[in-house]
Tab-separated table of C-alpha atoms and ligand atoms in Angstrom:
chain	number	residue	atom	x	y	z
A	1	MET	CA	95.844	87.066	23.217
A	2	ASP	CA	95.555	90.827	22.688
A	3	ASN	CA	97.027	93.500	24.940
A	4	LYS	CA	93.809	93.944	26.865
A	5	GLU	CA	93.662	90.249	27.724
A	6	LEU	CA	97.323	90.279	28.672
A	7	LEU	CA	96.694	93.197	31.007
A	8	GLU	CA	93.797	91.414	32.686
A	9	LYS	CA	95.808	88.221	33.041
A	10	CYS	CA	98.664	90.085	34.734
A	11	LYS	CA	96.318	91.929	37.082
A	12	LYS	CA	94.840	88.574	38.062
A	13	VAL	CA	98.312	87.254	38.929
A	14	LEU	CA	98.873	90.208	41.258
A	15	SER	CA	95.536	89.711	42.906
A	16	ASP	CA	96.047	85.933	43.298
A	17	ASN	CA	99.520	86.466	44.796
A	18	TYR	CA	98.318	89.008	47.364
A	19	SER	CA	98.643	87.912	50.969
A	20	GLY	CA	96.418	90.712	52.252
A	21	GLU	CA	99.478	92.631	53.388
A	22	TYR	CA	102.060	92.256	50.600
A	23	THR	CA	102.443	90.495	47.264
A	24	MET	CA	104.246	87.177	47.323
A	25	PRO	CA	106.570	86.743	44.330
A	26	ALA	CA	104.885	83.349	43.786
A	27	PRO	CA	102.907	81.766	46.642
A	28	ASN	CA	104.346	78.233	46.628
A	29	PHE	CA	107.848	79.090	45.596
A	30	TYR	CA	108.382	82.380	47.389
A	31	PRO	CA	105.885	82.978	50.196
A	32	HIS	CA	107.800	85.762	51.977
A	33	GLN	CA	108.097	89.457	51.147
A	34	TRP	CA	111.189	90.366	49.107
A	35	LEU	CA	112.609	93.861	48.814
A	36	TRP	CA	113.069	94.427	45.104
A	37	ASP	CA	110.159	92.166	44.166
A	38	SER	CA	107.820	94.383	46.185
A	39	CYS	CA	109.253	97.505	44.553
A	40	PHE	CA	108.707	96.124	41.038
A	41	THR	CA	105.241	94.998	42.042
A	42	ALA	CA	104.409	98.443	43.407
A	43	ILE	CA	105.596	100.007	40.125
A	44	GLY	CA	103.087	97.828	38.266
A	45	LEU	CA	100.302	98.436	40.793
A	46	ALA	CA	100.816	102.203	40.584
A	47	ASN	CA	99.232	102.029	37.112
A	48	TYR	CA	95.836	101.010	38.438
A	49	ASP	CA	95.670	100.656	42.230
A	50	LEU	CA	97.575	103.380	44.032
A	51	ASP	CA	96.344	102.406	47.470
A	52	ARG	CA	97.648	98.892	47.125
A	53	ALA	CA	100.908	100.156	45.627
A	54	LYS	CA	101.433	102.356	48.701
A	55	LYS	CA	100.529	99.504	51.003
A	56	GLU	CA	103.086	97.264	49.298
A	57	ILE	CA	105.840	99.768	50.071
A	58	LEU	CA	104.712	100.534	53.611
A	59	SER	CA	104.585	96.838	54.308
A	60	LEU	CA	108.201	96.589	53.212
A	61	LEU	CA	109.192	99.325	55.635
A	62	ARG	CA	107.897	97.237	58.566
A	63	GLY	CA	111.089	95.226	58.249
A	64	GLN	CA	113.514	98.152	58.423
A	65	TRP	CA	116.245	97.713	61.017
A	66	GLY	CA	117.123	100.308	63.655
A	67	ASN	CA	120.316	101.147	61.763
A	68	GLY	CA	118.419	101.848	58.524
A	69	MET	CA	118.976	98.546	56.712
A	70	ILE	CA	116.045	97.214	54.718
A	71	PRO	CA	116.254	93.428	54.587
A	72	ASN	CA	115.842	91.427	51.391
A	73	MET	CA	113.256	89.234	53.092
A	74	ILE	CA	110.529	89.717	55.671
A	75	PHE	CA	109.253	86.306	56.646
A	76	THR	CA	105.666	85.186	56.821
A	77	ASP	CA	104.818	83.875	60.274
A	78	HIS	CA	103.189	80.695	58.952
A	79	ALA	CA	104.259	77.739	61.068
A	80	GLU	CA	105.425	75.761	58.024
A	81	HIS	CA	108.115	78.352	57.243
A	82	LYS	CA	109.798	78.344	60.639
A	83	GLN	CA	112.945	76.858	59.168
A	84	ASP	CA	113.384	79.844	56.785
A	85	ARG	CA	113.049	82.310	59.655
A	86	ASP	CA	115.358	80.506	62.031
A	87	MET	CA	118.214	80.051	59.600
A	88	TRP	CA	119.209	83.726	59.766
A	89	LYS	CA	119.219	84.304	63.514
A	90	SER	CA	118.997	87.982	62.653
A	91	TRP	CA	117.722	88.719	66.167
A	92	ARG	CA	121.356	88.465	67.221
A	93	SER	CA	121.789	91.993	65.882
A	94	PRO	CA	120.661	94.714	68.288
A	95	TYR	CA	119.194	96.543	65.271
A	96	ALA	CA	116.833	93.818	64.067
A	97	PRO	CA	113.171	94.686	64.653
A	98	ASP	CA	111.434	93.023	67.606
A	99	ASP	CA	108.118	92.460	65.933
A	100	GLN	CA	109.216	91.124	62.525
A	101	LYS	CA	111.353	88.220	61.465
A	102	THR	CA	113.712	89.228	58.696
A	103	SER	CA	116.898	88.168	56.949
A	104	GLY	CA	120.125	90.006	57.816
A	105	ILE	CA	121.093	91.218	54.323
A	106	THR	CA	119.636	93.654	51.795
A	107	GLN	CA	118.793	93.664	48.063
A	108	PRO	CA	118.999	96.148	45.153
A	109	PRO	CA	117.625	99.484	46.365
A	110	MET	CA	114.654	99.875	44.000
A	111	LEU	CA	112.699	101.538	46.797
A	112	ALA	CA	113.202	105.169	45.715
A	113	GLU	CA	112.116	104.331	42.157
A	114	ALA	CA	108.908	102.729	43.434
A	115	ILE	CA	108.149	105.637	45.779
A	116	VAL	CA	108.595	108.209	43.010
A	117	ARG	CA	106.615	106.218	40.437
A	118	ILE	CA	103.725	106.126	42.907
A	119	GLY	CA	104.253	109.808	43.767
A	120	LYS	CA	104.041	110.875	40.131
A	121	LYS	CA	100.571	109.400	39.853
A	122	LEU	CA	99.234	111.203	42.942
A	123	GLU	CA	97.697	114.694	43.108
A	124	PRO	CA	100.195	117.288	44.420
A	125	GLU	CA	98.934	117.343	48.012
A	126	ALA	CA	98.711	113.556	48.284
A	127	ARG	CA	102.133	113.275	46.660
A	128	ARG	CA	103.652	115.583	49.222
A	129	GLN	CA	102.121	113.570	52.019
A	130	TRP	CA	103.337	110.304	50.478
A	131	TYR	CA	106.879	111.673	50.243
A	132	LEU	CA	106.721	113.026	53.800
A	133	ASP	CA	105.621	109.579	54.981
A	134	THR	CA	108.405	107.676	53.237
A	135	PHE	CA	111.380	110.050	53.083
A	136	PRO	CA	112.796	109.396	56.588
A	137	ALA	CA	112.939	105.627	56.023
A	138	LEU	CA	114.377	106.011	52.544
A	139	LEU	CA	117.049	108.463	53.651
A	140	ALA	CA	117.997	106.244	56.602
A	141	TYR	CA	118.365	103.307	54.211
A	142	HIS	CA	120.621	105.193	51.784
A	143	GLU	CA	122.718	106.536	54.665
A	144	TRP	CA	123.097	103.033	56.042
A	145	LEU	CA	124.248	101.745	52.655
A	146	TYR	CA	127.061	104.268	52.346
A	147	ARG	CA	127.937	104.358	56.042
A	148	GLU	CA	128.236	100.593	56.547
A	149	ARG	CA	128.906	99.254	53.099
A	150	ASP	CA	131.367	101.843	51.809
A	151	PRO	CA	133.986	101.846	54.582
A	152	HIS	CA	136.739	103.269	52.367
A	153	GLU	CA	134.484	106.055	51.110
A	154	GLU	CA	134.848	105.063	47.466
A	155	GLY	CA	131.254	105.804	46.555
A	156	LEU	CA	130.728	102.121	45.724
A	157	VAL	CA	128.875	99.999	48.241
A	158	LEU	CA	129.893	96.403	48.844
A	159	LEU	CA	127.727	93.304	49.126
A	160	ILE	CA	128.392	90.371	51.404
A	161	HIS	CA	126.113	87.642	50.045
A	162	PRO	CA	125.178	86.762	46.427
A	163	TRP	CA	121.497	87.161	47.331
A	164	GLU	CA	122.064	90.859	47.977
A	165	SER	CA	122.727	91.356	44.274
A	166	GLY	CA	119.312	89.990	43.256
A	167	LEU	CA	121.141	88.279	40.359
A	168	ASP	CA	122.219	85.554	42.745
A	169	ASN	CA	124.211	83.114	40.699
A	170	THR	CA	125.289	85.237	37.742
A	171	PRO	CA	128.827	84.257	36.686
A	172	PRO	CA	130.659	87.091	38.516
A	173	TRP	CA	129.124	85.983	41.821
A	174	MET	CA	129.783	82.298	41.207
A	175	HIS	CA	133.350	83.173	40.350
A	176	GLU	CA	133.824	84.929	43.682
A	177	LEU	CA	132.045	82.210	45.623
A	178	HIS	CA	134.278	79.503	44.158
A	179	MET	CA	137.446	81.446	44.854
A	180	HIS	CA	136.945	80.824	48.540
A	181	GLN	CA	137.886	77.705	50.317
A	182	THR	CA	135.119	75.167	50.659
A	183	PRO	CA	134.588	74.483	54.380
A	184	TRP	CA	135.632	70.992	55.502
A	185	TRP	CA	132.131	69.979	56.480
A	186	ALA	CA	130.777	70.905	53.037
A	187	SER	CA	133.533	68.914	51.273
A	188	GLY	CA	132.725	66.034	53.636
A	189	PHE	CA	129.062	66.210	52.663
A	190	GLN	CA	130.047	66.058	49.017
A	191	LYS	CA	132.430	63.134	49.439
A	192	LEU	CA	129.778	61.108	51.223
A	193	HIS	CA	127.151	62.196	48.649
A	194	LEU	CA	125.230	63.726	51.517
A	195	ASP	CA	124.820	66.977	49.631
A	196	ARG	CA	121.623	65.445	48.242
A	197	LEU	CA	120.151	65.838	51.726
A	198	VAL	CA	120.235	69.579	51.117
A	199	ASN	CA	117.185	69.076	48.899
A	200	LEU	CA	115.154	68.491	52.042
A	201	PHE	CA	115.706	72.140	52.923
A	202	ARG	CA	115.352	73.632	49.427
A	203	ARG	CA	112.068	74.830	48.023
A	204	ASP	CA	113.389	75.771	44.583
A	205	THR	CA	114.383	72.208	43.622
A	206	LYS	CA	110.923	70.933	44.574
A	207	HIS	CA	109.372	73.127	41.905
A	208	SER	CA	112.059	73.372	39.195
A	209	PRO	CA	113.625	70.598	37.124
A	210	PRO	CA	117.147	69.694	38.250
A	211	GLY	CA	119.823	71.574	36.399
A	212	GLN	CA	117.925	74.861	36.279
A	213	ARG	CA	118.941	75.875	39.776
A	214	ILE	CA	122.271	75.987	41.591
A	215	SER	CA	123.859	72.705	42.639
A	216	ASN	CA	123.466	71.419	46.195
A	217	MET	CA	127.130	72.119	46.746
A	218	ASP	CA	126.689	75.762	45.787
A	219	ALA	CA	123.624	75.917	48.034
A	220	LEU	CA	125.872	74.746	50.873
A	221	LEU	CA	128.367	77.490	50.029
A	222	TYR	CA	125.570	80.094	50.147
A	223	TYR	CA	124.551	78.700	53.503
A	224	ASN	CA	128.145	78.859	54.688
A	225	VAL	CA	128.236	82.588	53.917
A	226	ILE	CA	125.117	83.097	56.044
A	227	ARG	CA	126.677	81.056	58.834
A	228	ARG	CA	129.748	83.282	58.832
A	229	LEU	CA	127.687	86.455	58.866
A	230	ARG	CA	125.420	85.425	61.688
A	231	ARG	CA	128.417	84.282	63.724
A	232	LYS	CA	129.438	87.954	63.686
A	233	ASN	CA	125.938	88.917	64.823
A	234	TRP	CA	125.477	90.798	61.540
A	235	ASP	CA	128.035	93.386	62.603
A	236	ILE	CA	129.761	94.698	59.484
A	237	GLU	CA	133.095	95.523	61.108
A	238	GLY	CA	133.405	92.033	62.497
A	239	ILE	CA	132.332	90.571	59.171
A	240	LEU	CA	134.854	92.531	57.105
A	241	ASN	CA	137.661	91.896	59.581
A	242	LYS	CA	137.216	88.180	59.217
A	243	SER	CA	136.269	87.704	55.580
A	244	ASP	CA	137.277	88.971	52.180
A	245	PHE	CA	134.073	87.874	50.467
A	246	ALA	CA	132.890	91.336	49.504
A	247	VAL	CA	131.951	92.619	46.059
A	248	GLN	CA	131.292	96.112	44.719
A	249	ASP	CA	128.418	94.932	42.591
A	250	LEU	CA	127.768	96.858	39.385
A	251	THR	CA	123.992	96.413	39.166
A	252	PHE	CA	123.435	97.289	42.798
A	253	ASN	CA	125.547	100.441	42.585
A	254	CYS	CA	123.879	101.570	39.367
A	255	ILE	CA	120.458	101.181	40.956
A	256	LEU	CA	121.664	103.101	44.000
A	257	ILE	CA	122.947	105.978	41.901
A	258	ARG	CA	119.620	106.238	40.170
A	259	ALA	CA	117.879	105.952	43.545
A	260	HIS	CA	119.827	108.957	44.780
A	261	SER	CA	118.439	111.114	41.997
A	262	HIS	CA	114.933	110.035	43.076
A	263	LEU	CA	115.808	110.860	46.672
A	264	LYS	CA	116.697	114.364	45.485
A	265	THR	CA	113.339	114.714	43.714
A	266	ILE	CA	111.537	113.715	46.895
A	267	SER	CA	113.580	116.011	49.130
A	268	LYS	CA	112.922	118.984	46.822
A	269	THR	CA	109.188	118.343	46.811
A	270	ILE	CA	108.960	118.328	50.593
A	271	GLY	CA	111.748	120.812	51.317
A	272	HIS	CA	113.852	118.430	53.409
A	273	GLU	CA	117.629	118.359	53.167
A	274	ILE	CA	119.858	115.454	52.179
A	275	PRO	CA	123.202	115.561	54.024
A	276	GLN	CA	126.025	116.919	51.879
A	277	TRP	CA	128.255	113.902	52.508
A	278	LEU	CA	125.726	111.654	50.822
A	279	HIS	CA	125.726	113.794	47.657
A	280	GLU	CA	129.509	113.732	47.644
A	281	ARG	CA	129.659	109.978	48.038
A	282	VAL	CA	127.259	109.426	45.158
A	283	HIS	CA	129.259	111.822	43.007
A	284	LYS	CA	132.354	109.758	43.693
A	285	GLY	CA	130.459	106.585	42.876
A	286	ARG	CA	129.466	107.937	39.468
A	287	GLU	CA	133.098	108.716	38.712
A	288	HIS	CA	134.288	105.356	39.940
A	289	ILE	CA	131.795	103.450	37.831
A	290	ASN	CA	133.125	105.246	34.768
A	291	GLU	CA	136.805	105.050	35.638
A	292	LYS	CA	137.242	101.915	37.701
A	293	LEU	CA	134.484	99.540	36.653
A	294	TRP	CA	134.992	100.049	32.914
A	295	ASP	CA	137.380	97.723	31.154
A	296	PRO	CA	138.697	99.320	27.949
A	297	TYR	CA	140.079	96.021	26.631
A	298	THR	CA	136.768	94.217	26.477
A	299	GLY	CA	134.714	97.398	26.230
A	300	GLN	CA	132.322	96.651	29.057
A	301	PHE	CA	131.554	97.277	32.716
A	302	TYR	CA	132.127	94.752	35.497
A	303	SER	CA	131.702	94.348	39.236
A	304	ARG	CA	134.840	94.537	41.348
A	305	ASN	CA	136.296	92.612	44.268
A	306	PHE	CA	136.229	95.013	47.218
A	307	VAL	CA	139.527	93.851	48.713
A	308	THR	CA	141.765	93.322	45.676
A	309	HIS	CA	140.051	95.948	43.514
A	310	LYS	CA	140.266	93.467	40.646
A	311	LEU	CA	137.476	93.554	38.078
A	312	ILE	CA	135.525	90.305	37.944
A	313	LYS	CA	135.686	89.873	34.213
A	314	GLU	CA	132.760	87.541	33.715
A	315	PRO	CA	130.418	89.167	31.189
A	316	SER	CA	126.772	89.464	32.198
A	317	ILE	CA	123.709	91.617	31.749
A	318	ALA	CA	125.018	93.894	34.528
A	319	THR	CA	127.128	95.702	31.924
A	320	PHE	CA	123.968	97.496	30.667
A	321	MET	CA	122.932	98.831	34.068
A	322	PRO	CA	124.935	102.088	33.809
A	323	LEU	CA	122.301	103.066	31.201
A	324	TYR	CA	119.678	102.852	33.933
A	325	ALA	CA	121.944	104.739	36.350
A	326	GLY	CA	122.321	107.459	33.711
A	327	CYS	CA	125.903	108.039	34.794
A	328	ILE	CA	127.827	107.451	31.542
A	329	GLU	CA	128.674	109.565	28.515
A	330	PRO	CA	126.513	109.076	25.395
A	331	GLU	CA	129.557	107.665	23.566
A	332	ARG	CA	129.812	104.787	26.023
A	333	ALA	CA	126.081	104.278	25.921
A	334	LYS	CA	126.435	103.756	22.183
A	335	ILE	CA	129.132	101.125	22.699
A	336	LEU	CA	126.843	99.288	25.112
A	337	VAL	CA	123.906	99.393	22.756
A	338	LYS	CA	126.028	98.043	19.916
A	339	MET	CA	126.884	95.098	22.152
A	340	LEU	CA	123.246	94.706	23.178
A	341	LYS	CA	122.104	94.460	19.564
A	342	ASN	CA	124.748	91.896	18.613
A	343	ASN	CA	122.988	88.595	18.001
A	344	LYS	CA	126.055	86.537	18.908
A	345	ASP	CA	125.878	87.821	22.453
A	346	TYR	CA	122.600	89.311	23.580
A	347	TRP	CA	120.091	89.920	20.780
A	348	GLY	CA	118.460	86.543	20.131
A	349	LYS	CA	114.807	85.894	19.501
A	350	TYR	CA	113.902	86.911	23.047
A	351	PRO	CA	116.436	89.378	24.403
A	352	VAL	CA	118.071	90.086	26.833
A	353	PRO	CA	119.742	86.925	28.188
A	354	SER	CA	121.242	87.339	31.657
A	355	VAL	CA	124.560	86.008	30.315
A	356	PRO	CA	125.768	86.424	26.706
A	357	PHE	CA	125.405	83.406	24.413
A	358	SER	CA	129.154	83.470	23.787
A	359	SER	CA	130.068	83.101	27.487
A	360	HIS	CA	131.506	79.827	28.789
A	361	ALA	CA	128.984	80.138	31.628
A	362	PHE	CA	125.846	80.462	29.439
A	363	ARG	CA	123.130	77.903	30.268
A	364	GLU	CA	119.873	78.296	28.416
A	365	LEU	CA	117.601	77.636	31.409
A	366	GLY	CA	120.115	77.980	34.208
A	367	TYR	CA	118.454	80.532	36.512
A	368	TRP	CA	120.570	83.742	36.302
A	369	GLN	CA	123.047	82.115	33.946
A	370	GLY	CA	121.351	82.664	30.603
A	371	PRO	CA	117.560	83.097	30.738
A	372	THR	CA	115.771	86.357	29.993
A	373	TRP	CA	114.142	88.088	32.957
A	374	VAL	CA	111.481	90.780	32.685
A	375	ASN	CA	112.859	92.943	35.512
A	376	THR	CA	116.305	93.347	33.934
A	377	ASN	CA	114.648	94.058	30.572
A	378	TRP	CA	112.554	96.734	32.246
A	379	LEU	CA	115.690	98.366	33.703
A	380	ILE	CA	117.408	98.323	30.321
A	381	ILE	CA	114.344	99.736	28.532
A	382	ASP	CA	114.266	102.576	31.029
A	383	GLY	CA	117.987	103.161	30.532
A	384	LEU	CA	117.658	103.229	26.735
A	385	LYS	CA	114.965	105.883	27.042
A	386	ARG	CA	117.224	107.997	29.214
A	387	TYR	CA	119.770	108.014	26.419
A	388	ASP	CA	117.095	108.906	23.834
A	389	MET	CA	117.385	105.531	22.197
A	390	THR	CA	113.642	105.390	21.848
A	391	GLU	CA	113.602	103.004	18.911
A	392	GLU	CA	115.734	100.441	20.743
A	393	ALA	CA	113.615	100.884	23.875
A	394	ARG	CA	110.432	100.340	21.888
A	395	GLU	CA	111.863	97.241	20.225
A	396	LEU	CA	112.931	95.671	23.513
A	397	SER	CA	109.596	96.499	25.080
A	398	GLU	CA	107.806	94.766	22.141
A	399	HIS	CA	110.032	91.704	22.474
A	400	THR	CA	109.333	91.535	26.199
A	401	LEU	CA	105.589	91.864	25.779
A	402	SER	CA	105.481	89.212	23.089
A	403	LEU	CA	107.489	86.915	25.354
A	404	VAL	CA	104.939	87.193	28.157
A	405	LYS	CA	101.991	87.123	25.760
A	406	ASN	CA	103.163	83.906	24.103
A	407	HIS	CA	104.592	82.097	27.113
A	408	GLY	CA	102.788	83.404	30.207
A	409	PRO	CA	104.000	85.552	33.125
A	410	SER	CA	106.682	83.152	34.340
A	411	GLU	CA	109.745	83.833	36.433
A	412	TYR	CA	112.263	83.548	33.559
A	413	PHE	CA	112.448	82.352	29.943
A	414	SER	CA	114.802	80.819	27.421
A	415	ALA	CA	116.294	83.642	25.368
A	416	HIS	CA	116.325	81.289	22.356
A	417	SER	CA	112.827	79.841	22.355
A	418	GLY	CA	110.912	81.779	24.999
A	419	LYS	CA	110.286	78.536	26.902
A	420	PRO	CA	109.027	79.588	30.350
A	421	ALA	CA	110.747	78.304	33.505
A	422	GLY	CA	110.844	78.721	37.272
A	423	ALA	CA	107.683	79.855	39.041
A	424	GLU	CA	104.556	80.337	36.957
A	425	ASN	CA	102.513	83.498	37.505
A	426	PHE	CA	105.423	85.412	38.944
A	427	SER	CA	104.571	88.809	40.433
A	428	TRP	CA	107.286	91.055	39.029
A	429	THR	CA	106.829	89.630	35.513
A	430	ALA	CA	103.121	90.447	35.729
A	431	ALA	CA	103.645	93.862	37.348
A	432	LEU	CA	106.295	95.087	34.921
A	433	THR	CA	104.305	93.777	31.954
A	434	ILE	CA	101.450	95.974	33.194
A	435	ASP	CA	103.854	98.885	33.384
A	436	LEU	CA	105.228	98.270	29.883
A	437	LEU	CA	101.711	98.006	28.474
A	438	ASN	CA	100.790	101.320	30.096
A	439	ASN	CA	103.860	103.068	28.783
A	440	LYS	CA	103.849	101.779	25.240
A	441	ASP	CA	104.859	104.486	22.731
B	501	GLC	C1	115.496	84.786	43.881
B	501	GLC	C2	115.983	85.866	42.919
B	501	GLC	C3	115.828	87.222	43.543
B	501	GLC	C4	114.374	87.422	43.949
B	501	GLC	C5	113.875	86.280	44.820
B	501	GLC	C6	112.371	86.323	45.041
B	501	GLC	O1	116.288	84.737	45.017
B	501	GLC	O2	117.295	85.642	42.539
B	501	GLC	O3	116.245	88.237	42.685
B	501	GLC	O4	114.229	88.609	44.611
B	501	GLC	O5	114.163	85.037	44.227
B	501	GLC	O6	111.687	86.391	43.840
């Protein structure tokens, strides 16, 4: 397959996955609208269909809550997916929208990146209008993140469910999840082998071979977190008073720092102000990533437990995200790239695995516990370019394109063999492949 055929194939995936309103990540597997999936999809669409790219983003904003939160999922109203909608009971929050059913948590804030990537392709007048249309929602979202999720004003926002990180079951999150007591009813389920019943409610295990996804027990623990959150009616004070399951996630905060620089670009173009406190908070966040989330002993970055302030020293792909944030000194960037290019950890035949080969937690096809994903590669490629590591960026882009060319636009891939896994014809893989093809060289 040559690049032209690859491009056409990826465009076809995005057109097949279109619901008429938004792009489903993969129709059978993931029928709802997801926050960062739609942003990645819009970034791909911006290369050839600006109207649809804008529509993708505006459709995401339908789900915004009255307090500014943008949920990770907006549910389709198909009758067969009632169970997904009802599980969250997000209507218990006074801020949830009346006319949309959504989850009660968020996801990595890729929104500003998508808005600016679309904006850059528009003529100046249309760009200004696009920014005027989206700025209020974007600003409200960023303000919500720091207001609600950074209660100690550290410049690092906290997450309350693994799904908010987008890298759901990466080792740092599983470590935190397992530190908490298993509720009695979940242990009871396990003892009686009833955890298998959970499969009745899971879509992922219907489409993926067992062993590639989280265990039923872990699925119950995820569900238990949701149960605790909804019991507090999605009110953050109540949630934090009652629970210490809160993580200052590295990837999320790096994406947010980058998003703030996009917010500044937008505000300058339209002449609207960003409140000073928000700039100050982001400034603090940049410092804290460098000082508090860096571990000099292992020479890498980690997420941190919000309550104990302990680094969660489980190595993962998140360590490269400060490149994308652009908030580290070139010397540190060099250390990261040396680690990236080490074939014992990350640089196999198809880089970049979500977890290093040398980690005790590495599983070749275990969802976010080893496979290579195109969205994280895209973030790293962008970060390498920011640090003028153009050769490394080009190399990783070539590896990524050959992965998709040889194995199809799947959800994730073995970093050793390229074997595709998860959903076939996955939207963000297709969209970001389109973007990489358009930005080659
Ligand atoms: C899974 C992924 C998440 C993604 C979602 C929809 O939950 O972990 O990152 O947004 O699926 O594709």
